[in-house]
Short mmCIF file of C-alpha atoms and ligand atoms in Angstrom, two decimals:
data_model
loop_
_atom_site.label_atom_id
_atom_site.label_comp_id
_atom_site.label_asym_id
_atom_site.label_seq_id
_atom_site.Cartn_x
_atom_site.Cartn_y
_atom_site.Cartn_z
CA UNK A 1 -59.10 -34.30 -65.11
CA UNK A 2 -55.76 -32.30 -64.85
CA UNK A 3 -53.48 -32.24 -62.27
CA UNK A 4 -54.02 -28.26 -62.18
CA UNK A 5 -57.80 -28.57 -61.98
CA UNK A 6 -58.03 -31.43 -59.19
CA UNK A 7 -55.05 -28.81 -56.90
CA UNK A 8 -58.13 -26.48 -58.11
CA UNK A 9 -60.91 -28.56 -56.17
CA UNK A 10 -58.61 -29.40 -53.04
CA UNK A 11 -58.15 -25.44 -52.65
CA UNK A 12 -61.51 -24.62 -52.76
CA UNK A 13 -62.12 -27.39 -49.90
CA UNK A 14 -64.46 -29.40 -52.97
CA UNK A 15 -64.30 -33.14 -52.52
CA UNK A 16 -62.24 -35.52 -54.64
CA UNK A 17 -64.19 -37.52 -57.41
CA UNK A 18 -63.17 -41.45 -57.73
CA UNK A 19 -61.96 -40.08 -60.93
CA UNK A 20 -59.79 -37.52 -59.50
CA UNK A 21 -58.35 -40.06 -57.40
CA UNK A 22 -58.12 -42.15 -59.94
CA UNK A 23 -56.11 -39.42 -61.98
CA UNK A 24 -53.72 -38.73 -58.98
CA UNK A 25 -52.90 -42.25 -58.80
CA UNK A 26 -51.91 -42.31 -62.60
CA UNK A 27 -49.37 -39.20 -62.00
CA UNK A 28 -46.07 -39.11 -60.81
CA UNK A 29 -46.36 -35.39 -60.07
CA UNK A 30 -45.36 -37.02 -56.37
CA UNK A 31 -44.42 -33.50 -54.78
CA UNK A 32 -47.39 -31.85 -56.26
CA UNK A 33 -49.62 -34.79 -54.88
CA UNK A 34 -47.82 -34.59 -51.39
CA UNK A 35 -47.86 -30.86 -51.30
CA UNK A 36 -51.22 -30.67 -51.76
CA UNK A 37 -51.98 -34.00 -49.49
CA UNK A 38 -50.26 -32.17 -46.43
CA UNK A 39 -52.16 -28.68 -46.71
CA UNK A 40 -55.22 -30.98 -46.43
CA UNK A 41 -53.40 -32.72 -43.41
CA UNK A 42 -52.96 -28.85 -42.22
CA UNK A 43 -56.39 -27.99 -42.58
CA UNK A 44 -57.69 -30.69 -40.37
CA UNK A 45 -54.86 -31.51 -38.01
CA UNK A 46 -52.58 -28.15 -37.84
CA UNK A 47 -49.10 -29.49 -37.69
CA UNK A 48 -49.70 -31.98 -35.28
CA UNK A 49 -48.51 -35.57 -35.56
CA UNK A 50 -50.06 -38.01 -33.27
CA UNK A 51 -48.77 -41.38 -31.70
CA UNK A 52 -49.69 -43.33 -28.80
CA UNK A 53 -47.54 -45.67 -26.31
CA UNK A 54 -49.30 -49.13 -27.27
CA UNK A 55 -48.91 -53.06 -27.42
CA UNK A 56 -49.91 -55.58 -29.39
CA UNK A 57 -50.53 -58.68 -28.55
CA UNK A 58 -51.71 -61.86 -30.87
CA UNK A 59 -53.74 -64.30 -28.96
CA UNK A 60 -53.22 -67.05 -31.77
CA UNK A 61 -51.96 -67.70 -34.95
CA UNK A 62 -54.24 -70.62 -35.46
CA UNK A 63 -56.72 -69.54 -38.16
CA UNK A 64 -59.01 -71.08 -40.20
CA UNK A 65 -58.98 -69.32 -43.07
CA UNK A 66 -55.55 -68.68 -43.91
CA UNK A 67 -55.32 -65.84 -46.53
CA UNK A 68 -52.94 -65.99 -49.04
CA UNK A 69 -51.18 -63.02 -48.24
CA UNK A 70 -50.77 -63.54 -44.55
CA UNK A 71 -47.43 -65.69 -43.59
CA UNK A 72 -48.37 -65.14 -39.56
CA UNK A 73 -51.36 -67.69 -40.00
CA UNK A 74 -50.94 -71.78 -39.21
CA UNK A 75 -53.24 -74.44 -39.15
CA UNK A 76 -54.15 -75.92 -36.02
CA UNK A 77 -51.34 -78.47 -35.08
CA UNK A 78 -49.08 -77.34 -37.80
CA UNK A 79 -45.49 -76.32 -37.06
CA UNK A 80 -45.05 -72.96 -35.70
CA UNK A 81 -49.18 -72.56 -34.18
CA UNK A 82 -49.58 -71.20 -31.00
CA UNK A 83 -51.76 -69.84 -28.76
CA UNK A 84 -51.76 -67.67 -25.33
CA UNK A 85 -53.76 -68.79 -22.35
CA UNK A 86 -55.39 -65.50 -20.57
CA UNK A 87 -52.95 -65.54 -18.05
CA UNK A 88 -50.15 -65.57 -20.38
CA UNK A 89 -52.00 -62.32 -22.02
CA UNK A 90 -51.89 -60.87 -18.55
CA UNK A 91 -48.36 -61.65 -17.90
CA UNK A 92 -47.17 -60.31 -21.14
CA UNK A 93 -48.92 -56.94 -20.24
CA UNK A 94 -47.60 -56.73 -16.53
CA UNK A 95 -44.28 -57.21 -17.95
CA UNK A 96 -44.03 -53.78 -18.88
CA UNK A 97 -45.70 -52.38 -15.43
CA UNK A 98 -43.07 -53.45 -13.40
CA UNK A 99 -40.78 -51.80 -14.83
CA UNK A 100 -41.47 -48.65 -13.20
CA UNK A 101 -41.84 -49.75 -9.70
CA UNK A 102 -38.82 -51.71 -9.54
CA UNK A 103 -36.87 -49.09 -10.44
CA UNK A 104 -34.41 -46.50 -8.01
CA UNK A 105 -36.77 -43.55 -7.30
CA UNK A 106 -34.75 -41.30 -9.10
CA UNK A 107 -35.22 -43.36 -12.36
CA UNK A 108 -38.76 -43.72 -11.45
CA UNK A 109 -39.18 -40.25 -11.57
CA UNK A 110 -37.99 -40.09 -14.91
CA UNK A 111 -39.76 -42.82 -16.58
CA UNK A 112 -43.00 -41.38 -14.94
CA UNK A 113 -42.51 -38.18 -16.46
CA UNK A 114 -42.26 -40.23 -19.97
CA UNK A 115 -45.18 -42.05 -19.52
CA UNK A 116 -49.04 -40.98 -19.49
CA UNK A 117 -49.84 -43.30 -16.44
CA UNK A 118 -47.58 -44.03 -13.48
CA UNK A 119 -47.95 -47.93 -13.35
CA UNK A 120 -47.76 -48.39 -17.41
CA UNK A 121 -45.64 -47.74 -19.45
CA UNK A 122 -48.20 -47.41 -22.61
CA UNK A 123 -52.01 -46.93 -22.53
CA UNK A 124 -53.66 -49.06 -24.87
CA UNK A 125 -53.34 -52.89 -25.75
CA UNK A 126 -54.53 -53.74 -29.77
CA UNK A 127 -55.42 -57.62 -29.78
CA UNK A 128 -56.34 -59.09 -32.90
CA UNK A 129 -55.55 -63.03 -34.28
CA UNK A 130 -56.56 -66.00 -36.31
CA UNK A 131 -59.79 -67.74 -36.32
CA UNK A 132 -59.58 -70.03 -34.06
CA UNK A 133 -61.67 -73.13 -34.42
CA UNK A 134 -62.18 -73.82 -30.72
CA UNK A 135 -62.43 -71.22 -28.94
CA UNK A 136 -65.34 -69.75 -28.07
CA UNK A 137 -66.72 -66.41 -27.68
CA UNK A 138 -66.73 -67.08 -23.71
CA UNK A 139 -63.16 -66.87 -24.18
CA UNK A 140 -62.72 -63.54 -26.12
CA UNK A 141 -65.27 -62.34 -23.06
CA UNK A 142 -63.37 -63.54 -20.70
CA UNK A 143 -59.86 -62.21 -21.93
CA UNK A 144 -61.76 -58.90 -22.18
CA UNK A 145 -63.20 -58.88 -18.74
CA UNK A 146 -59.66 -59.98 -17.18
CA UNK A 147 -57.68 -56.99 -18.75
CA UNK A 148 -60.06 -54.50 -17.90
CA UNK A 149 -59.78 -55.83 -14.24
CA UNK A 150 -56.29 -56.40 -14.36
CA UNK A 151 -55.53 -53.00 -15.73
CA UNK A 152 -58.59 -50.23 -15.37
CA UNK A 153 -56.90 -48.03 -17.16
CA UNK A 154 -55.43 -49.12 -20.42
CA UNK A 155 -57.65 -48.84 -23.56
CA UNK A 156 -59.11 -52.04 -25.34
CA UNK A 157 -58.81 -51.79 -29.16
CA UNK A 158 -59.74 -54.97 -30.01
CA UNK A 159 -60.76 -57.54 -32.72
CA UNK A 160 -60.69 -57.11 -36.58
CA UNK A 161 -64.58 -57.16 -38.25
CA UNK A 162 -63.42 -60.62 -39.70
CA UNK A 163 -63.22 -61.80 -36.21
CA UNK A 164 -65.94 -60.13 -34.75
CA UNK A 165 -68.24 -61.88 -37.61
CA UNK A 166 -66.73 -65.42 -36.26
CA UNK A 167 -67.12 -64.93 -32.96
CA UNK A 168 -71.15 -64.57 -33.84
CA UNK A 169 -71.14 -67.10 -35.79
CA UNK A 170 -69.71 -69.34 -33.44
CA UNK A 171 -71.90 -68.36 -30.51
CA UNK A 172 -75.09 -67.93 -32.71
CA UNK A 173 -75.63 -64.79 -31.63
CA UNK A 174 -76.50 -61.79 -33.77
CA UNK A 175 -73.73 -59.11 -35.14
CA UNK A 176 -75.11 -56.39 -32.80
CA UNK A 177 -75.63 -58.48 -29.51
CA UNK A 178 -72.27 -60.22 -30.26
CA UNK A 179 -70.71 -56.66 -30.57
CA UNK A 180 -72.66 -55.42 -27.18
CA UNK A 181 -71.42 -58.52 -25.32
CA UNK A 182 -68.28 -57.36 -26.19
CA UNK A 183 -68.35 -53.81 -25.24
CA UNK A 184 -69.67 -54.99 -21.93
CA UNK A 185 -66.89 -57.12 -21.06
CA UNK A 186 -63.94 -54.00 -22.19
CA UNK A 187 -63.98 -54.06 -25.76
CA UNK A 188 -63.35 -49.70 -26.07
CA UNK A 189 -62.70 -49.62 -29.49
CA UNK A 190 -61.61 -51.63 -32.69
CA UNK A 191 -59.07 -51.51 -35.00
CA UNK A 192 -59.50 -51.37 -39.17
CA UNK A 193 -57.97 -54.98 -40.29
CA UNK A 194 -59.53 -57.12 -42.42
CA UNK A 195 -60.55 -54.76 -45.25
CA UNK A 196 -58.10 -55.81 -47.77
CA UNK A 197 -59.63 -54.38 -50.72
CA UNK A 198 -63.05 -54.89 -50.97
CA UNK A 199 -63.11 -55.31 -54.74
CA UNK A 200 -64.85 -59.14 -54.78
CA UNK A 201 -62.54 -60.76 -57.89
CA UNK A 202 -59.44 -59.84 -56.02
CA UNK A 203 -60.46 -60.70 -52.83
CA UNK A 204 -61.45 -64.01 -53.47
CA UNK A 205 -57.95 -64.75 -55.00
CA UNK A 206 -56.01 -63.22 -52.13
CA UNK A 207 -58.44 -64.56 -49.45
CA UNK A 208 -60.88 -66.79 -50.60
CA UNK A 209 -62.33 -67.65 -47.11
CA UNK A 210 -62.42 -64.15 -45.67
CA UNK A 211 -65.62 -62.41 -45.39
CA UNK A 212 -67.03 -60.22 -48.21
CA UNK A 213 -66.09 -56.69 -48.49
CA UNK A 214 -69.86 -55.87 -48.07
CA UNK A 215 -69.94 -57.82 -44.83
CA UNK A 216 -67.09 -56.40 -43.33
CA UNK A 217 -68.69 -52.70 -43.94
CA UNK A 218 -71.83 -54.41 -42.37
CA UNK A 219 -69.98 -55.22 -39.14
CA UNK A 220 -68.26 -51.96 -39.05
CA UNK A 221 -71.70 -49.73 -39.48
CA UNK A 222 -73.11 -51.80 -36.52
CA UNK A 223 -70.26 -51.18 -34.55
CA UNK A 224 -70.35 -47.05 -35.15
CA UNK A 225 -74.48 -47.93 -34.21
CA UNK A 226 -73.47 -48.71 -30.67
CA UNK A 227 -70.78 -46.38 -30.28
CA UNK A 228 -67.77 -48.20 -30.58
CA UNK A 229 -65.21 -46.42 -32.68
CA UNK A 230 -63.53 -48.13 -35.11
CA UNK A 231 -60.17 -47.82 -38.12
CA UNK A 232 -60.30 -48.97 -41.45
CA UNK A 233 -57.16 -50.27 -43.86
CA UNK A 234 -56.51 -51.51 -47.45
CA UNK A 235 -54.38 -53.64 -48.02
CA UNK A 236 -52.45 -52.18 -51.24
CA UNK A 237 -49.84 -53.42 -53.32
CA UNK A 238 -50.57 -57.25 -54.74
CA UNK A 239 -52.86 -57.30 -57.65
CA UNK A 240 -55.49 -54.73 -57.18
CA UNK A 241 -55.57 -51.80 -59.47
CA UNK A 242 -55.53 -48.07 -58.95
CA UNK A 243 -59.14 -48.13 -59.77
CA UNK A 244 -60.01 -51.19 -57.58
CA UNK A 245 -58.07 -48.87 -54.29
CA UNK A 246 -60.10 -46.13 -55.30
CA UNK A 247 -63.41 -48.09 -55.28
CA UNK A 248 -62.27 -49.40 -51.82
CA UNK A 249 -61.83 -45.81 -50.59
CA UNK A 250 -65.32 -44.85 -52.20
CA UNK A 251 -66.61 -47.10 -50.00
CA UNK A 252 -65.10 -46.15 -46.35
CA UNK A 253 -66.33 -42.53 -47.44
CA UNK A 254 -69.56 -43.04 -47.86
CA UNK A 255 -69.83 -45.19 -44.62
CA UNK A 256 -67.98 -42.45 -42.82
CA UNK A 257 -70.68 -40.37 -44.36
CA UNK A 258 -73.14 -42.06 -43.01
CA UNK A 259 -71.86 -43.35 -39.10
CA UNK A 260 -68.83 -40.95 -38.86
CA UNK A 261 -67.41 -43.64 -36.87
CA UNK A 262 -63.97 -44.19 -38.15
CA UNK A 263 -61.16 -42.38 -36.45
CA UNK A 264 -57.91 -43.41 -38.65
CA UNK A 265 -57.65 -44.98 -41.96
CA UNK A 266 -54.44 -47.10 -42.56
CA UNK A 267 -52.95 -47.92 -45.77
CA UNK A 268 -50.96 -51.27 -45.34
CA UNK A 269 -48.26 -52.14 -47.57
CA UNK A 270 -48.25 -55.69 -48.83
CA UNK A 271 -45.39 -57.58 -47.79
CA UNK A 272 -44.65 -60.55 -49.58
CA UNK A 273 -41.74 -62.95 -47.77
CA UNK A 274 -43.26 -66.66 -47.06
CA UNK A 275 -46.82 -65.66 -48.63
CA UNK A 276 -48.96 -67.82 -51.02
CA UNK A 277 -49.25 -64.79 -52.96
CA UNK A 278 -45.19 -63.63 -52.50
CA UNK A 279 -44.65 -65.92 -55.95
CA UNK A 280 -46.79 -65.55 -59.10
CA UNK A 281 -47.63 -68.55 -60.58
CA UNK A 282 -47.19 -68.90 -63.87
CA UNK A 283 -49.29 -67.30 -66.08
CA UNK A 284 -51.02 -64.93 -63.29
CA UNK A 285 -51.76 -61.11 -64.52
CA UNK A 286 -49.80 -62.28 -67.67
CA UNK A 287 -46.49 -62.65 -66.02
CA UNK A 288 -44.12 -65.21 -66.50
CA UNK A 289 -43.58 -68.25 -63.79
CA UNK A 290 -42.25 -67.51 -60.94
CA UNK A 291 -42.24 -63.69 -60.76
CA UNK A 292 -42.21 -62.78 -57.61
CA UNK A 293 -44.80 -59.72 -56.26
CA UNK A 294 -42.30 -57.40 -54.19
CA UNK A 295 -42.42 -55.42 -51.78
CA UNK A 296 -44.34 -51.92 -52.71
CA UNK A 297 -41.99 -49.03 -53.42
CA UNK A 298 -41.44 -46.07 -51.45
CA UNK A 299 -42.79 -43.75 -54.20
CA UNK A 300 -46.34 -46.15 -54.11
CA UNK A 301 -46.24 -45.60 -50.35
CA UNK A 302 -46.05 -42.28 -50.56
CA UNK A 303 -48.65 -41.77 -53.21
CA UNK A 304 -51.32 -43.99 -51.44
CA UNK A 305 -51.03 -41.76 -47.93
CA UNK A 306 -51.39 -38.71 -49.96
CA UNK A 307 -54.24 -39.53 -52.25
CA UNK A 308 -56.38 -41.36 -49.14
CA UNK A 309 -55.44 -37.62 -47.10
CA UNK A 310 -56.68 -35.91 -50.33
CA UNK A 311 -59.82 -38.25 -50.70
CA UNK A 312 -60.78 -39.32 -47.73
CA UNK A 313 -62.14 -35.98 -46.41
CA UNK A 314 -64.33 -37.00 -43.75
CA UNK A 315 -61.89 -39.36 -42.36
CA UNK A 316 -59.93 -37.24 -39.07
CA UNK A 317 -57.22 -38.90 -39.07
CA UNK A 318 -54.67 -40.89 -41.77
CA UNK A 319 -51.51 -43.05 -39.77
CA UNK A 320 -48.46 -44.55 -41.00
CA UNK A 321 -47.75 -47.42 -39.55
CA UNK A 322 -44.25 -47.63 -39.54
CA UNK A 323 -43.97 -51.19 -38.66
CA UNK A 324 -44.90 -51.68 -42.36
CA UNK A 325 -43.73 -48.54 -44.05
CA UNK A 326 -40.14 -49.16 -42.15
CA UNK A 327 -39.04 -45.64 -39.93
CA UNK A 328 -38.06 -43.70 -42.80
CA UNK A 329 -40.82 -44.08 -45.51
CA UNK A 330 -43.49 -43.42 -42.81
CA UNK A 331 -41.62 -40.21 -41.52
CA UNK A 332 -41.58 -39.10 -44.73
CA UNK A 333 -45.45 -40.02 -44.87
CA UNK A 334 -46.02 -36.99 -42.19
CA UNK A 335 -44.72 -34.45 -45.11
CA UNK A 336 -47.55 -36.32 -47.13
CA UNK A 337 -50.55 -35.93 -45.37
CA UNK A 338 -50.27 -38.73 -42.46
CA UNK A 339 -50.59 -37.30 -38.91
CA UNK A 340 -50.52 -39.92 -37.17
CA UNK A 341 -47.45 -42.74 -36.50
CA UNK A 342 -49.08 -45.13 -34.39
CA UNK A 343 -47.24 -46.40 -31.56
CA UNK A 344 -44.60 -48.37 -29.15
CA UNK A 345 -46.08 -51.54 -30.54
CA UNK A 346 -43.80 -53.58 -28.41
CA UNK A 347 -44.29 -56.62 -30.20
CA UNK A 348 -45.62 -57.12 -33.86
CA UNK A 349 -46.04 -60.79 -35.40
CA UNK A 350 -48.18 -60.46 -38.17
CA UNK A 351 -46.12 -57.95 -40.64
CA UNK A 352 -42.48 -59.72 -39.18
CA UNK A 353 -43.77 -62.60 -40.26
CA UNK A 354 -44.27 -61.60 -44.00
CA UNK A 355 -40.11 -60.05 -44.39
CA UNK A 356 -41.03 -56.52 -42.47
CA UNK A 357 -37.60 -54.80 -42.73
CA UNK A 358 -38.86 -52.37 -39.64
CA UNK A 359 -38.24 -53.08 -36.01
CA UNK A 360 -40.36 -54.61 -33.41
CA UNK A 361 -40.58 -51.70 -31.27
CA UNK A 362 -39.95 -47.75 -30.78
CA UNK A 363 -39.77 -45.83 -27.56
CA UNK A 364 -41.80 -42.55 -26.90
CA UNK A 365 -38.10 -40.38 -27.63
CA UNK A 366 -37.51 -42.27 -31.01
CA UNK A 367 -41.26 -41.48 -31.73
CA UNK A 368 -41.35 -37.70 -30.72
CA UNK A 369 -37.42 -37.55 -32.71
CA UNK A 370 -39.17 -38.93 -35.97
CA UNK A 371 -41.66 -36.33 -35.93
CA UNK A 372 -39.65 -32.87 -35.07
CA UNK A 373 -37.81 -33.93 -37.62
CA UNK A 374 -40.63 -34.05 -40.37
CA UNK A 375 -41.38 -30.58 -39.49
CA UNK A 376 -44.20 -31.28 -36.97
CA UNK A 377 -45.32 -30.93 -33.55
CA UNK A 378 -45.38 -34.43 -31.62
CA UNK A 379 -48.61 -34.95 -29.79
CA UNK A 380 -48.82 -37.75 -27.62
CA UNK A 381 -52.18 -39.27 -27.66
CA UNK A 382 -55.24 -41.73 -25.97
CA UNK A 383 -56.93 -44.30 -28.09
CA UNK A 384 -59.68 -40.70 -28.99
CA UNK A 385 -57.04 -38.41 -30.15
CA UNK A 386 -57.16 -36.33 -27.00
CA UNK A 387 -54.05 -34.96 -25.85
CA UNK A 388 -52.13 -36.85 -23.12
O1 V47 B 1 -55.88 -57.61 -41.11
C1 V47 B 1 -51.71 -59.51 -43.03
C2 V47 B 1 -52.75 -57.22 -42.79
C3 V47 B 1 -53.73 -56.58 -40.84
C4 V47 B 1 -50.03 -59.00 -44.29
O2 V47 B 1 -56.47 -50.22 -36.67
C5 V47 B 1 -50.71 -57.82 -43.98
O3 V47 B 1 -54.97 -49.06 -35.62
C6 V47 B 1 -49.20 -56.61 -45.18
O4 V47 B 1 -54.97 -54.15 -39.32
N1 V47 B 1 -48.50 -57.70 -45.56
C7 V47 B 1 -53.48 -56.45 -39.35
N2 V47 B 1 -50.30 -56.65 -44.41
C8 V47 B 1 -52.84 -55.12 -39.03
C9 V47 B 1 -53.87 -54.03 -38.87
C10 V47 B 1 -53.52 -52.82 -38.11
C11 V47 B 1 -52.20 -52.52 -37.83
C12 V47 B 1 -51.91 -51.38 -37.11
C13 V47 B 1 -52.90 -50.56 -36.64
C14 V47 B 1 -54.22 -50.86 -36.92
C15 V47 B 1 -55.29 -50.01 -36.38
C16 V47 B 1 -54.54 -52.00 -37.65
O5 V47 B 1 -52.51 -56.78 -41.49
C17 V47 B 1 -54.53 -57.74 -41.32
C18 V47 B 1 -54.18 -57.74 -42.79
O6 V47 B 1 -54.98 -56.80 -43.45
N3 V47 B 1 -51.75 -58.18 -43.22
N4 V47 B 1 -50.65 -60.04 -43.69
C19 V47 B 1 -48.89 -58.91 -45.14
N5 V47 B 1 -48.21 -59.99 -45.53
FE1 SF4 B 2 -56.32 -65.40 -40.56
FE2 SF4 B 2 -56.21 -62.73 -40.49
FE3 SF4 B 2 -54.10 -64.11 -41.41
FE4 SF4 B 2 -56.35 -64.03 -42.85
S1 SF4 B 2 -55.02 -62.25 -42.34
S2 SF4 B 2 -55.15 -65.86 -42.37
S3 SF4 B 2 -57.94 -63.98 -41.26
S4 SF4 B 2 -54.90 -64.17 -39.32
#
């Protein structure tokens, strides 16, 4: 379909075809695409751009399944693995409390006006890692249950659908009672890793041991059962295929259709630095040896935001993460349908680890400067998208 009859379908509020999608991919009518992409960002959002004081924290890089795209992963004893005892969670969080208190009072003052709750200085803590293969789901419970004493207040997004799958394998338990255990012990939400791109050909050669596609859906639609609200990704820019990002899409929608529990969905750029999958081998896709799968380029970035905005009409909210779109690209995503930046962050491992040219943290000013400057308003926000 034309270019002039898909802007046709988005004005009349009709929803996207995988073709049309498909078709917007294949331009590079890029201001058309984005022009469009933001009224539908209007439409659902006004002009406001969300992001949320966070931290991440990685419990362990030890994983068992070791994807090839992921350079954060090690093998259990390997150079480089780690992993955090509970307390050493804890202490990583309170490290940013005391920051407040210890302060003069005038400062104090200050830095509680910046910050949605006196003793913290963010309101959510996002915890995902590697497979472990000793830890048990008493563990995860217990990490859970310590935060949420620890700190009452702050959010839980926690735990990818990959992991949440492990963990009930591990304890034998079903998906759903593993998933109510959790939300017992704090679990408040989760966040949309481990989606890749559900297409199974590709999958299996980026991540051969990673749960299917179908499977992660599964996990994700029993989540939404019980109520816990959940994001979903794609990873974009290794060797799936417009079409094969548009089937992935396809999917999400008709989940959200159905459960209407996703809140954000996150396009994340492949990066490629100390991957398995960084350097084609020879002959892969037709390449020569040693051709090298960059990083994705800003145009690509911009494109993918847009056309998940323009597609992805049931989904409330689409973030840029800037940790992998770098400051720039993912201001420029709010102009292109994203309303939503993320966070503080703090601390990120997984995308540093794989050449991220970004930071490793942005305060609430730098966040709130990005924004005004993209033409919208900055809305500070909980883990629901409710006003703070
Ligand atoms: O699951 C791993 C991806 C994900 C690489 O839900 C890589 O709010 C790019 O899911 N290049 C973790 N991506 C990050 C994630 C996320 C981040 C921010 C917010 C939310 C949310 C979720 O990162 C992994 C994997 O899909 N990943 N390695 C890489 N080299
Ligand atoms: Fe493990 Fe996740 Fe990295 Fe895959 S992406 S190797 S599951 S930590």
């Amino acid at each position: 379909m034309s270019l002039k009859k898909i802007e046709k379908k988005i004005l009349a509020c009709k929803r996207l075809a995988p073709d049309d999608a498909l078709a917007l991919f294949q331009s590079d009518d890029i201001f058309t695409i984005g022009r469009l992409a933001n009224i539908a960002a209007e439409r659902k959002n006004g002009k406001n751009a969300y992001f949320i004081q966070n931290h991440h924290i990685n419990p362990t890089n030890i994983c068992i399944n070791r994807c090839k795209f992921c350079a954060f992963s090690r093998s259990k004893g390997e150079k480089g693995a780690y992993e955090l005892s509970i307390k050493e969670i804890i202490n990583k969080l309170r490290a940013q409390m005391p920051v407040i208190s210890s302060q003069k009072s005038v400062v104090r003052k200050k830095l509680q006006s910046l910050t949605p709750n006196p003793r913290s200085l963010f309101s959510e803590v996002h915890i995902v890692g590697g497979l472990h293969p000793d830890w048990p789901l008493e563990y995860y419970l217990e990490m859970l249950e310590k935060i949420k004493k620890k700190f009452p207040n702050i959010h839980i997004k926690a735990f990818t659908a990959v992991e949440i799958d492990y963990f009930s394998k591990i304890s034998g338990l079903p998906l759903a009672e593993t998933l109510l255990q959790l939300k017992n012990a704090g679990l408040d939400s989760m966040p949309g890793g481990g989606a890749e791109i559900f297409n199974a050909r590709v999958r299996n050669r980026i991540c051969p041991e990673k749960i299917s596609g179908k499977k992660w859906l599964d996990v994700m639609e029993k989540a939404h059962g019980i109520g816990i609200k959940t994001n979903a990704t794609m990873l974009y820019g290794h060797l799936e295929t417009y079409g094969q990002r548009t089937e992935h899409m396809l999917k999400l929608r008709d989940l959200q259709d159905r459960t209407g529990g996703f809140q954000a969905f996150i396009p994340l750029a492949f990066h490629p630095m100390n991957t398995e999958l960084g350097i084609r081998k020879k002959g892969v896709r037709g390449q020569g040896s040693g051709v090298s799968i960059g990083y994705t380029s800003g145009i690509d970035d911009l494109k993918t935001i847009a056309i998940a905005r323009l597609f992805l009409d049931n989904f409330p909210h689409i973030k840029a993460y800037w940790i992998m779109l770098g400051e720039k690209i993912a201001q420029l995503a709010l102009m292109f349908g994203a309303d939503d930046l993320d966070g503080t962050i703090i601390e990120e491992k997984i995308t540093h680890s794989a050449g991220a040219l970004s930071g490793n943290a942005m305060t609430r000013v730098q966040l709130i400067h990005l924004i005004e400057k993209a033409g919208k308003i900055p809305v500070e926000r909980d883990s629901f998208y409710r006003r703070i």
